[in-house]
Tab-separated table of C-alpha atoms in Angstrom:
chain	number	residue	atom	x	y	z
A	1453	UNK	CA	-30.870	-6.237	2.052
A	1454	UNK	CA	-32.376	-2.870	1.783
A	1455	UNK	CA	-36.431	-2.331	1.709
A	1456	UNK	CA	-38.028	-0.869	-1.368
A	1457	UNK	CA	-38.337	2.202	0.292
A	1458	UNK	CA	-34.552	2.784	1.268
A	1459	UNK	CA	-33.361	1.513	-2.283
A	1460	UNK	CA	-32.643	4.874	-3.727
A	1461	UNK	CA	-31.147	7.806	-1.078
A	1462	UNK	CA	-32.827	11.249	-0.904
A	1463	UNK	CA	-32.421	14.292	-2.457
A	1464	UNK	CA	-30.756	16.807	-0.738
A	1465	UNK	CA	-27.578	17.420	1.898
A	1466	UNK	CA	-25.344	14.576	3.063
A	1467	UNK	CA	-22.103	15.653	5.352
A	1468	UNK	CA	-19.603	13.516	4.383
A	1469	UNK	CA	-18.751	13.432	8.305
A	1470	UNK	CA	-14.997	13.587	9.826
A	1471	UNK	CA	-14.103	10.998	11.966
A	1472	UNK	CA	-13.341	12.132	15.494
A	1473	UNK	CA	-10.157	11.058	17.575
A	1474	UNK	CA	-9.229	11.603	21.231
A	1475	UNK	CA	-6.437	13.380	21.328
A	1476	UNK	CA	-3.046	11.744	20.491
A	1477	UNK	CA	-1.496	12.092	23.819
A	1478	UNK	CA	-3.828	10.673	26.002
A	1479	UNK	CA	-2.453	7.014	25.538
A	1480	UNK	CA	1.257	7.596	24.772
A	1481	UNK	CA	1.098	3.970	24.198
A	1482	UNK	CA	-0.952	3.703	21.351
A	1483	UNK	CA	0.360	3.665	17.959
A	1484	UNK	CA	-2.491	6.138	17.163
A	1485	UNK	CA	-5.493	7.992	18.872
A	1486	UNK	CA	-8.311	6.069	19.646
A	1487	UNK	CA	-11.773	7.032	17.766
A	1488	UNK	CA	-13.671	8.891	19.090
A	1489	UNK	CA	-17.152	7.213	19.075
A	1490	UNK	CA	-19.031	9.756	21.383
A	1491	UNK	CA	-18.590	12.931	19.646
A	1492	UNK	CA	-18.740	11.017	16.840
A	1493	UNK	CA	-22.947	10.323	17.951
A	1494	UNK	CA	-23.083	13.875	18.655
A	1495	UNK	CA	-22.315	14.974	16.134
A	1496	UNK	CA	-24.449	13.011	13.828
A	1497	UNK	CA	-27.535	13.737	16.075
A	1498	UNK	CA	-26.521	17.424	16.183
A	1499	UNK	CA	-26.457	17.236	12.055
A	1500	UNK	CA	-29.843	15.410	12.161
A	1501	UNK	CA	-31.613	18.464	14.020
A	1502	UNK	CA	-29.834	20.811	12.076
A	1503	UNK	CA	-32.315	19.501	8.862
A	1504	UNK	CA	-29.141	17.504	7.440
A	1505	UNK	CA	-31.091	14.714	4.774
A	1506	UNK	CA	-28.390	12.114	5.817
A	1507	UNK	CA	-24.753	11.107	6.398
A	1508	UNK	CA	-21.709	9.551	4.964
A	1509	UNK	CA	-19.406	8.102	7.442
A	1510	UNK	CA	-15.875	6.694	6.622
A	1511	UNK	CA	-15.508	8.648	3.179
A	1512	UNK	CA	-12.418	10.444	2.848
A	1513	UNK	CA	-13.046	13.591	5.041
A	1514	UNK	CA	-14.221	10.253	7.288
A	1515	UNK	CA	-10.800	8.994	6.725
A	1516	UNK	CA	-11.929	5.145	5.952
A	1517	UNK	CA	-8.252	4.534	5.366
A	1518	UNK	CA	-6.592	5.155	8.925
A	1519	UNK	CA	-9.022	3.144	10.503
A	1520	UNK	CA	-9.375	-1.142	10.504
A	1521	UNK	CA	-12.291	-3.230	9.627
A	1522	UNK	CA	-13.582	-3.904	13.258
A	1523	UNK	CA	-13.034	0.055	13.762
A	1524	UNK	CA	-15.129	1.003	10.436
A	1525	UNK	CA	-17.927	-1.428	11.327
A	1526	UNK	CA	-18.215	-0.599	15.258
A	1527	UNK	CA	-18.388	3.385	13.941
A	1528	UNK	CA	-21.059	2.565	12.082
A	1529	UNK	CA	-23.043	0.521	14.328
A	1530	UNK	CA	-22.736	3.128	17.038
A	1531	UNK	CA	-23.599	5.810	15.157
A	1532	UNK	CA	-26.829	4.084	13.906
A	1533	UNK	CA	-27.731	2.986	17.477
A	1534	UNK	CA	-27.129	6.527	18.689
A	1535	UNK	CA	-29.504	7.887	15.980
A	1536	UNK	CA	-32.463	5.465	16.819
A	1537	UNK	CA	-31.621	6.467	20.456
A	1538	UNK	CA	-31.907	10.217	19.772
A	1539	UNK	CA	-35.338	9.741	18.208
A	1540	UNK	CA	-33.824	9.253	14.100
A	1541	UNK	CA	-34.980	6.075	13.248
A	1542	UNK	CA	-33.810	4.786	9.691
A	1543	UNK	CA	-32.219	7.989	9.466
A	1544	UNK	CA	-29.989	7.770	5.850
A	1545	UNK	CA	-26.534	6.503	6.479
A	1546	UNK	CA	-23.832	6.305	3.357
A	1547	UNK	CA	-20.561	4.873	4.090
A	1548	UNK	CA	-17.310	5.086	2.073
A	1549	UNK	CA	-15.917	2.290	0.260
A	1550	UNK	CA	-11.982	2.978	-0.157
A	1551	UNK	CA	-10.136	-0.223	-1.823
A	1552	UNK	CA	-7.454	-0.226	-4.552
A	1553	UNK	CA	-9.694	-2.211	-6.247
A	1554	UNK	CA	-9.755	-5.357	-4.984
A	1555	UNK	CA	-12.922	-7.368	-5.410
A	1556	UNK	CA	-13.496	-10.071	-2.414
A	1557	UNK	CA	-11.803	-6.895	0.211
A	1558	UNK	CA	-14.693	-4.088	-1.786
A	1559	UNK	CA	-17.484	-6.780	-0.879
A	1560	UNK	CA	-16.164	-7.229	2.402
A	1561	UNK	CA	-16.451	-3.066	3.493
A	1562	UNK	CA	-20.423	-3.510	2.110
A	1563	UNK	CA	-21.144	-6.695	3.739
A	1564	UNK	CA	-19.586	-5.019	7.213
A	1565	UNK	CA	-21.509	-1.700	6.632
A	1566	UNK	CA	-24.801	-3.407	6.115
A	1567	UNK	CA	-24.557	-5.531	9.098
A	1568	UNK	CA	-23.609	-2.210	11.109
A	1569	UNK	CA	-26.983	-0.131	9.342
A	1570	UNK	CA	-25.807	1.910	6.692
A	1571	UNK	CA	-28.157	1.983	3.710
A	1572	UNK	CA	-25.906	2.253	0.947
A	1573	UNK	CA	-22.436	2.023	0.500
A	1574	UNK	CA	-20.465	4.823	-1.853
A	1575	UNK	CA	-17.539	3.382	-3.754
A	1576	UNK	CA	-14.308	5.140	-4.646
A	1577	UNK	CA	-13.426	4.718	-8.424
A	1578	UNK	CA	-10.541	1.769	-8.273
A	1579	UNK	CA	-6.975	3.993	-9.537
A	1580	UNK	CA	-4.327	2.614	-8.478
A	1581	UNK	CA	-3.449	1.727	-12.010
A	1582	UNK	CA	-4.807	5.591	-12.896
A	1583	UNK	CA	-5.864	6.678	-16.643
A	1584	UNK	CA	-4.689	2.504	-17.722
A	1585	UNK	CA	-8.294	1.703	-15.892
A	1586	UNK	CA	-10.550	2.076	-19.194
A	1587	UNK	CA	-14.168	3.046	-18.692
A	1588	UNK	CA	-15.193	-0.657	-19.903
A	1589	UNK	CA	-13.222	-2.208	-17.311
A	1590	UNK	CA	-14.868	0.494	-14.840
A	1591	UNK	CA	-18.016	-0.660	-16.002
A	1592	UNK	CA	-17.486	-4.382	-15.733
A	1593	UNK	CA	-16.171	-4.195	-12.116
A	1594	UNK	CA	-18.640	-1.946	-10.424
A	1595	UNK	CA	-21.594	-3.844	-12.156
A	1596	UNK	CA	-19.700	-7.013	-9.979
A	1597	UNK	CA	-19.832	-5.314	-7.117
A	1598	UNK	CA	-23.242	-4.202	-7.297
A	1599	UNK	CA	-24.247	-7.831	-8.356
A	1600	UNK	CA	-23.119	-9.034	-5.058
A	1601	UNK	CA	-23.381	-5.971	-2.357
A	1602	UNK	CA	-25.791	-6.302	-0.503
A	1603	UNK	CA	-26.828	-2.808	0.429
A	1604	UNK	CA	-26.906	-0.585	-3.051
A	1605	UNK	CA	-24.136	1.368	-4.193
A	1606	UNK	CA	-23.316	4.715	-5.523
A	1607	UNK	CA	-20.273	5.532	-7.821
A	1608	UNK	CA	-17.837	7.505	-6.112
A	1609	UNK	CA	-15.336	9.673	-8.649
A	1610	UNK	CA	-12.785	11.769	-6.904
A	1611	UNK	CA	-9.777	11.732	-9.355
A	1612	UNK	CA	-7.962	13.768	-6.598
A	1613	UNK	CA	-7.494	10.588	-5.002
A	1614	UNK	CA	-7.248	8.044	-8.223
A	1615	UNK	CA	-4.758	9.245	-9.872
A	1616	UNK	CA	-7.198	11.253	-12.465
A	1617	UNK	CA	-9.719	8.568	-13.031
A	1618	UNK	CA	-12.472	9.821	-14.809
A	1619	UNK	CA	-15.566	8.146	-14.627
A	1620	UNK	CA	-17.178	9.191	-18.334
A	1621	UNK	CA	-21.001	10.750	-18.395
A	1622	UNK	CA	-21.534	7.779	-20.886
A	1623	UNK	CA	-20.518	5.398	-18.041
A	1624	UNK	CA	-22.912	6.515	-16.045
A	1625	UNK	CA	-24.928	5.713	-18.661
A	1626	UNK	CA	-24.710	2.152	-18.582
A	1627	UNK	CA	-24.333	2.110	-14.742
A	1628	UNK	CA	-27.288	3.993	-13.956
A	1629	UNK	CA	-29.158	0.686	-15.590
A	1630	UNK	CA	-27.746	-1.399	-12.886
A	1631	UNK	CA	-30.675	-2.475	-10.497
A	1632	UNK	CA	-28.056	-1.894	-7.106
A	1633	UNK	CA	-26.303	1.159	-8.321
A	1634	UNK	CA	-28.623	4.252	-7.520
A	1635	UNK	CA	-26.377	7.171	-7.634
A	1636	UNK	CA	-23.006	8.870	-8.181
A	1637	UNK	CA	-20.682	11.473	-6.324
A	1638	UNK	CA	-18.655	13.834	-8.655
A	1639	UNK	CA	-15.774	15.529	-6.271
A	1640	UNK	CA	-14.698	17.200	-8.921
A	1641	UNK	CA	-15.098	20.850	-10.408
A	1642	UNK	CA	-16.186	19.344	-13.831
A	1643	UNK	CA	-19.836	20.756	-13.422
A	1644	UNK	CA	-20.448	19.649	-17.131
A	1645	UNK	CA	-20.348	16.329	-16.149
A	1646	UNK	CA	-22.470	16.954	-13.230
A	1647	UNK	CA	-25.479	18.825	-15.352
A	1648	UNK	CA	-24.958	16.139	-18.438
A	1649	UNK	CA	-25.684	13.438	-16.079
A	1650	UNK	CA	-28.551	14.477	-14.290
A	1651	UNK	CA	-30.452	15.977	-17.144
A	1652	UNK	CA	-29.323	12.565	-19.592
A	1653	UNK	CA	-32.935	11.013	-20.853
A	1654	UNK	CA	-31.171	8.037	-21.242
A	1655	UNK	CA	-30.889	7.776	-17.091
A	1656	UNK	CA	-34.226	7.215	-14.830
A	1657	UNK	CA	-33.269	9.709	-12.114
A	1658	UNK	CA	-35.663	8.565	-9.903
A	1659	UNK	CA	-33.890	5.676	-8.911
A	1660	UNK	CA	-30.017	6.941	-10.152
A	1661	UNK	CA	-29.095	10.231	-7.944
A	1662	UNK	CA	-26.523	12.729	-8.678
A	1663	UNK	CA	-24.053	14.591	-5.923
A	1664	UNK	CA	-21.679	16.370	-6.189
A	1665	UNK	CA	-18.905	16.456	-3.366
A	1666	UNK	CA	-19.018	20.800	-3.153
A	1667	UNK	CA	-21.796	23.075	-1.695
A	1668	UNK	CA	-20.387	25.740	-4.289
A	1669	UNK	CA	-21.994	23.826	-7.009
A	1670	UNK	CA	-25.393	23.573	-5.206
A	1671	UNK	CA	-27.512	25.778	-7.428
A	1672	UNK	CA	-25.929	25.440	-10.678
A	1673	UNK	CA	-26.258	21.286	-10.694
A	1674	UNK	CA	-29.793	21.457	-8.361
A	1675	UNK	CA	-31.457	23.529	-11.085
A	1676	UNK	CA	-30.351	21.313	-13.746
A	1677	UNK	CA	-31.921	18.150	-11.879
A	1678	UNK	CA	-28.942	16.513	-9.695
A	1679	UNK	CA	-30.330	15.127	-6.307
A	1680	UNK	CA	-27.762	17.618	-3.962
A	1681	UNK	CA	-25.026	17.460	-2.330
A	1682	UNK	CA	-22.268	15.659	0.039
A	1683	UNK	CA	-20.733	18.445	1.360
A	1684	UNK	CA	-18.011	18.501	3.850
A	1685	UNK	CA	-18.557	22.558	5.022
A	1686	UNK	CA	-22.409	21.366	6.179
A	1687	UNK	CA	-20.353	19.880	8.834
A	1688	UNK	CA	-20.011	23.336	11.001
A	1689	UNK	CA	-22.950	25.668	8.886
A	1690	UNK	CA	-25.390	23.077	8.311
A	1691	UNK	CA	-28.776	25.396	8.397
A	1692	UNK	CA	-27.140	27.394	5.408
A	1693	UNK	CA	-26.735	24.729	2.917
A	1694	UNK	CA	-29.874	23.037	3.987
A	1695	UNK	CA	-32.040	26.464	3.302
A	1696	UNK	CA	-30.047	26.770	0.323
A	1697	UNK	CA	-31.023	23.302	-0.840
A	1698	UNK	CA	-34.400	23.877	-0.269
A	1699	UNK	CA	-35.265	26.443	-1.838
A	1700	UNK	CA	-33.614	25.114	-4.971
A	1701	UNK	CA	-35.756	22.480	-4.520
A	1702	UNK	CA	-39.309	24.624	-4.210
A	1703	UNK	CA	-38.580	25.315	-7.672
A	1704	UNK	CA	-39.927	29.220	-6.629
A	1705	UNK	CA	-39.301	31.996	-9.072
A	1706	UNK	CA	-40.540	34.934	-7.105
A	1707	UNK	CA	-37.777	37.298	-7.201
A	1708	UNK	CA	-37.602	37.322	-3.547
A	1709	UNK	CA	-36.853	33.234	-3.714
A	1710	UNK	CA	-34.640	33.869	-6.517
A	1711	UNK	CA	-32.389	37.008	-4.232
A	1712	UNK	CA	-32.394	34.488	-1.073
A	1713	UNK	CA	-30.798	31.858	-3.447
A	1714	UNK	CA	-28.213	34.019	-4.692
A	1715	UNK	CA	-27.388	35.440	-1.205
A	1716	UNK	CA	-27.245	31.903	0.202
A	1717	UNK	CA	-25.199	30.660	-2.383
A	1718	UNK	CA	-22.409	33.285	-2.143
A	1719	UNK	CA	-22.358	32.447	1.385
A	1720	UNK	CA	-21.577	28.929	0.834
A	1721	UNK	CA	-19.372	29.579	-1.920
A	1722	UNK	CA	-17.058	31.628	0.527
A	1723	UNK	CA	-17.315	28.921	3.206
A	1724	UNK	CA	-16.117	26.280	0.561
A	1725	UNK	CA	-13.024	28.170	-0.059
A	1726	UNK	CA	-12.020	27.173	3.416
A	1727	UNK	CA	-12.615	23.796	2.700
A	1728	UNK	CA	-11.048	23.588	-0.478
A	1729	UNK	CA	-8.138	24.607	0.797
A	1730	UNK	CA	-7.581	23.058	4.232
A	1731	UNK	CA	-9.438	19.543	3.040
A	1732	UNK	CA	-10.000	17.430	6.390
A	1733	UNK	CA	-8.112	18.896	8.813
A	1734	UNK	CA	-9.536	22.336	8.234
A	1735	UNK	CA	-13.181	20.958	8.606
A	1736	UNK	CA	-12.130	19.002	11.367
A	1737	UNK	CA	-10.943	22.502	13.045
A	1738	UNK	CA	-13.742	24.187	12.076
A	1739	UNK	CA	-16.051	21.269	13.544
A	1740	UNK	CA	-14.505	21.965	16.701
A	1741	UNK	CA	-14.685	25.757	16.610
A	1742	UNK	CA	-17.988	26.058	15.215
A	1743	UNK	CA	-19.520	23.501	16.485
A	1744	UNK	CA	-18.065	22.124	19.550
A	1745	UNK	CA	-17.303	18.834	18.382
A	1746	UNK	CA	-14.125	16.926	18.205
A	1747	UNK	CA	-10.599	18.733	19.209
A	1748	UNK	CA	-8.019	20.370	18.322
A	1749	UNK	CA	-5.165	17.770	18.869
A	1750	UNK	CA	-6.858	14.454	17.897
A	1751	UNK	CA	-6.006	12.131	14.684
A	1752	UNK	CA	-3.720	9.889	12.703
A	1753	UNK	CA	-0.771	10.205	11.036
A	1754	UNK	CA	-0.090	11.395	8.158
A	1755	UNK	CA	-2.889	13.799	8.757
A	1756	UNK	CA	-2.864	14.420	12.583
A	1757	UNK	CA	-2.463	18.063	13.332
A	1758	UNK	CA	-4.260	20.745	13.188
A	1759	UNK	CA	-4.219	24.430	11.091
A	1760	UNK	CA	-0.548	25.861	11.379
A	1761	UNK	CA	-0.712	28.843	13.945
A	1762	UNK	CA	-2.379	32.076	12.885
A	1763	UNK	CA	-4.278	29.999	9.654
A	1764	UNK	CA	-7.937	30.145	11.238
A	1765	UNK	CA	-7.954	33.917	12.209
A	1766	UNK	CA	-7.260	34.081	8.796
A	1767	UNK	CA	-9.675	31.722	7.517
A	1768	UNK	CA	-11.962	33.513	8.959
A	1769	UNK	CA	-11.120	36.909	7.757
A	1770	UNK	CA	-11.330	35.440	4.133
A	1771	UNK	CA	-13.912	32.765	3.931
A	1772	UNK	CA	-16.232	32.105	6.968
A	1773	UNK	CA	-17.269	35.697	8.022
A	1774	UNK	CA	-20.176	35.655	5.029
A	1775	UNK	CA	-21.642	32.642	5.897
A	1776	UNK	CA	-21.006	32.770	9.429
A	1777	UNK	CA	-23.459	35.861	9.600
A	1778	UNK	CA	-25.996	33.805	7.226
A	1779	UNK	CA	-26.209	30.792	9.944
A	1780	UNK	CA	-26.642	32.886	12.471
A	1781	UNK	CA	-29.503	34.551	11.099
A	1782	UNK	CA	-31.310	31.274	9.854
């Protein structure tokens, strides 16, 4: 059971971290590649230095889905461990929640992440059943989860994935009341939403959080009170969105604060485009570039791979070379 203290996560930037393979060849027995777990530590420790506020593992860049239940919980553990080792005790730890739903399998994924050390567990909207899933039935089930969790939750909306669930700003509402449910991630491009439920009087936001799943909303939903961001291009440029976030967060209106902000935030908004349109594999690729984590030939089917030839040069031409400059200055 979480302390007092850990109840409620942070504001600022969570990476919604990819989970690293060895490559796919190197046991041509195996039905898939075989995680990862070193560069999976490294990488989290690399984030933690970089200023990152904390990370989710096993959302869906994280691909919770392609891996089983002793493989979700080990990650976790390790990556914990490795953290404490590195001198990042306690540091903030999410992990993704992906069921269709069912109850007793939901409760299982949060009773394995707590054991392992995350702090909270973020669960994805239930949709297999799609737009039939009213928002009192939403309401009902995530209040049961939360009743019996026992790390806290956040509400995790990414109709991509749902078949177009919507989770309404009035539901968050009368979810935010919940004791165990402390926050929300919108990965959608419905900033409205975003801005209506961070600035809603009806909604202590000191102990309910708002993220959205894109740096490119940053500014926009920061300034209008939402806690930050989960955002999966933090993953390679890290020092950008964390400046960015903290200035928007200094509340400074000098005009020099104000030009940095805008600067910063065109930068991300380029990078983003990358990751909007080459979702986990491209970050994955760009991890590896960029960073030096991970490779270039690990993962599971259906999304094993990597960019088809000629797409990063590209990439690059069209989306990184902005904020690459900006990181390297920071």
């Amino acid at each position: 059971m979480s302390s007092p203290t850990t109840l409620v996560p942070p504001k600022g930037v969570f990476v919604p971290s990819p989970t690293f393979f060895h490559p796919a060849a190197s046991d041509s027995k195996a039905l898939q590649a075989a995680v990862d777990t070193e560069s999976q530590i490294n990488h989290s420790i690399f984030l933690a230095k970089a200023g990152i506020t904390g990370i989710t593992l096993l959302g869906s860049t994280g691909e919770a889905v392609h891996l089983t239940r002793t493989e979700r919980r080990d990650l976790v553990s390790a990556v914990r461990k490795g953290l404490t080792d590195a001198g990042f005790p306690d540091y903030p730890l999410m992990a993704g929640v992906l069921t269709n739903g069912e109850l007793e399998e939901t409760l299982q994924w949060l009773e394995d992440y707590a054991e392992a050390g995350a702090q909270w567990g973020l669960v994805l909207t239930p949709g297999y059943f799609g737009p039939a899933v009213g928002q009192d039935s939403l309401v009902e089930w995530y209040k049961l989860v939360a009743d019996r969790s026992p790390i806290p939750i956040l509400v995790y909306n990414y109709p991509g994935v749902t078949n177009g669930v919507q989770v309404l700003p009035e539901t968050y509402r009368t979810l935010a009341q919940h004791p165990r449910i402390v926050g929300c991630k919108m990965s959608h491009g419905n900033v409205s939403h975003h801005v209506h439920v961070s600035l809603d009087p009806a909604i202590d936001h000191n102990k309910f959080r708002v993220y959205s799943g894109f740096g490119n909303q940053l500014g926009p939903i920061v300034q209008f009170g939402a806690a930050g961001v989960i955002d999966g291009m933090a993953a390679f440029y890290p020092k950008t969105v964390v400046r960015l976030m903290n200035l928007m967060l200094s509340r400074d209106v000098s005009p020099e604060t104000q030009e940095e902000i805008r600067r910063l935030q065109f930068a991300v908004s380029q990078g983003e485009e990358f990751v909007m349109r080459y979702g986990v594999i491209g970050i994955k690729e760009a991890v590896c570039r960029v960073a030096g984590f991970g490779n270039l030939e690990g993962g599971r089917l259906p999304l094993r791979g990597k960019l088809p030839e000629g797409a990063w040069d590209k990439a690059k031409g069209l989306f990184l070379e902005t904020i690459e400059k900006t990181e390297a200055a920071l």
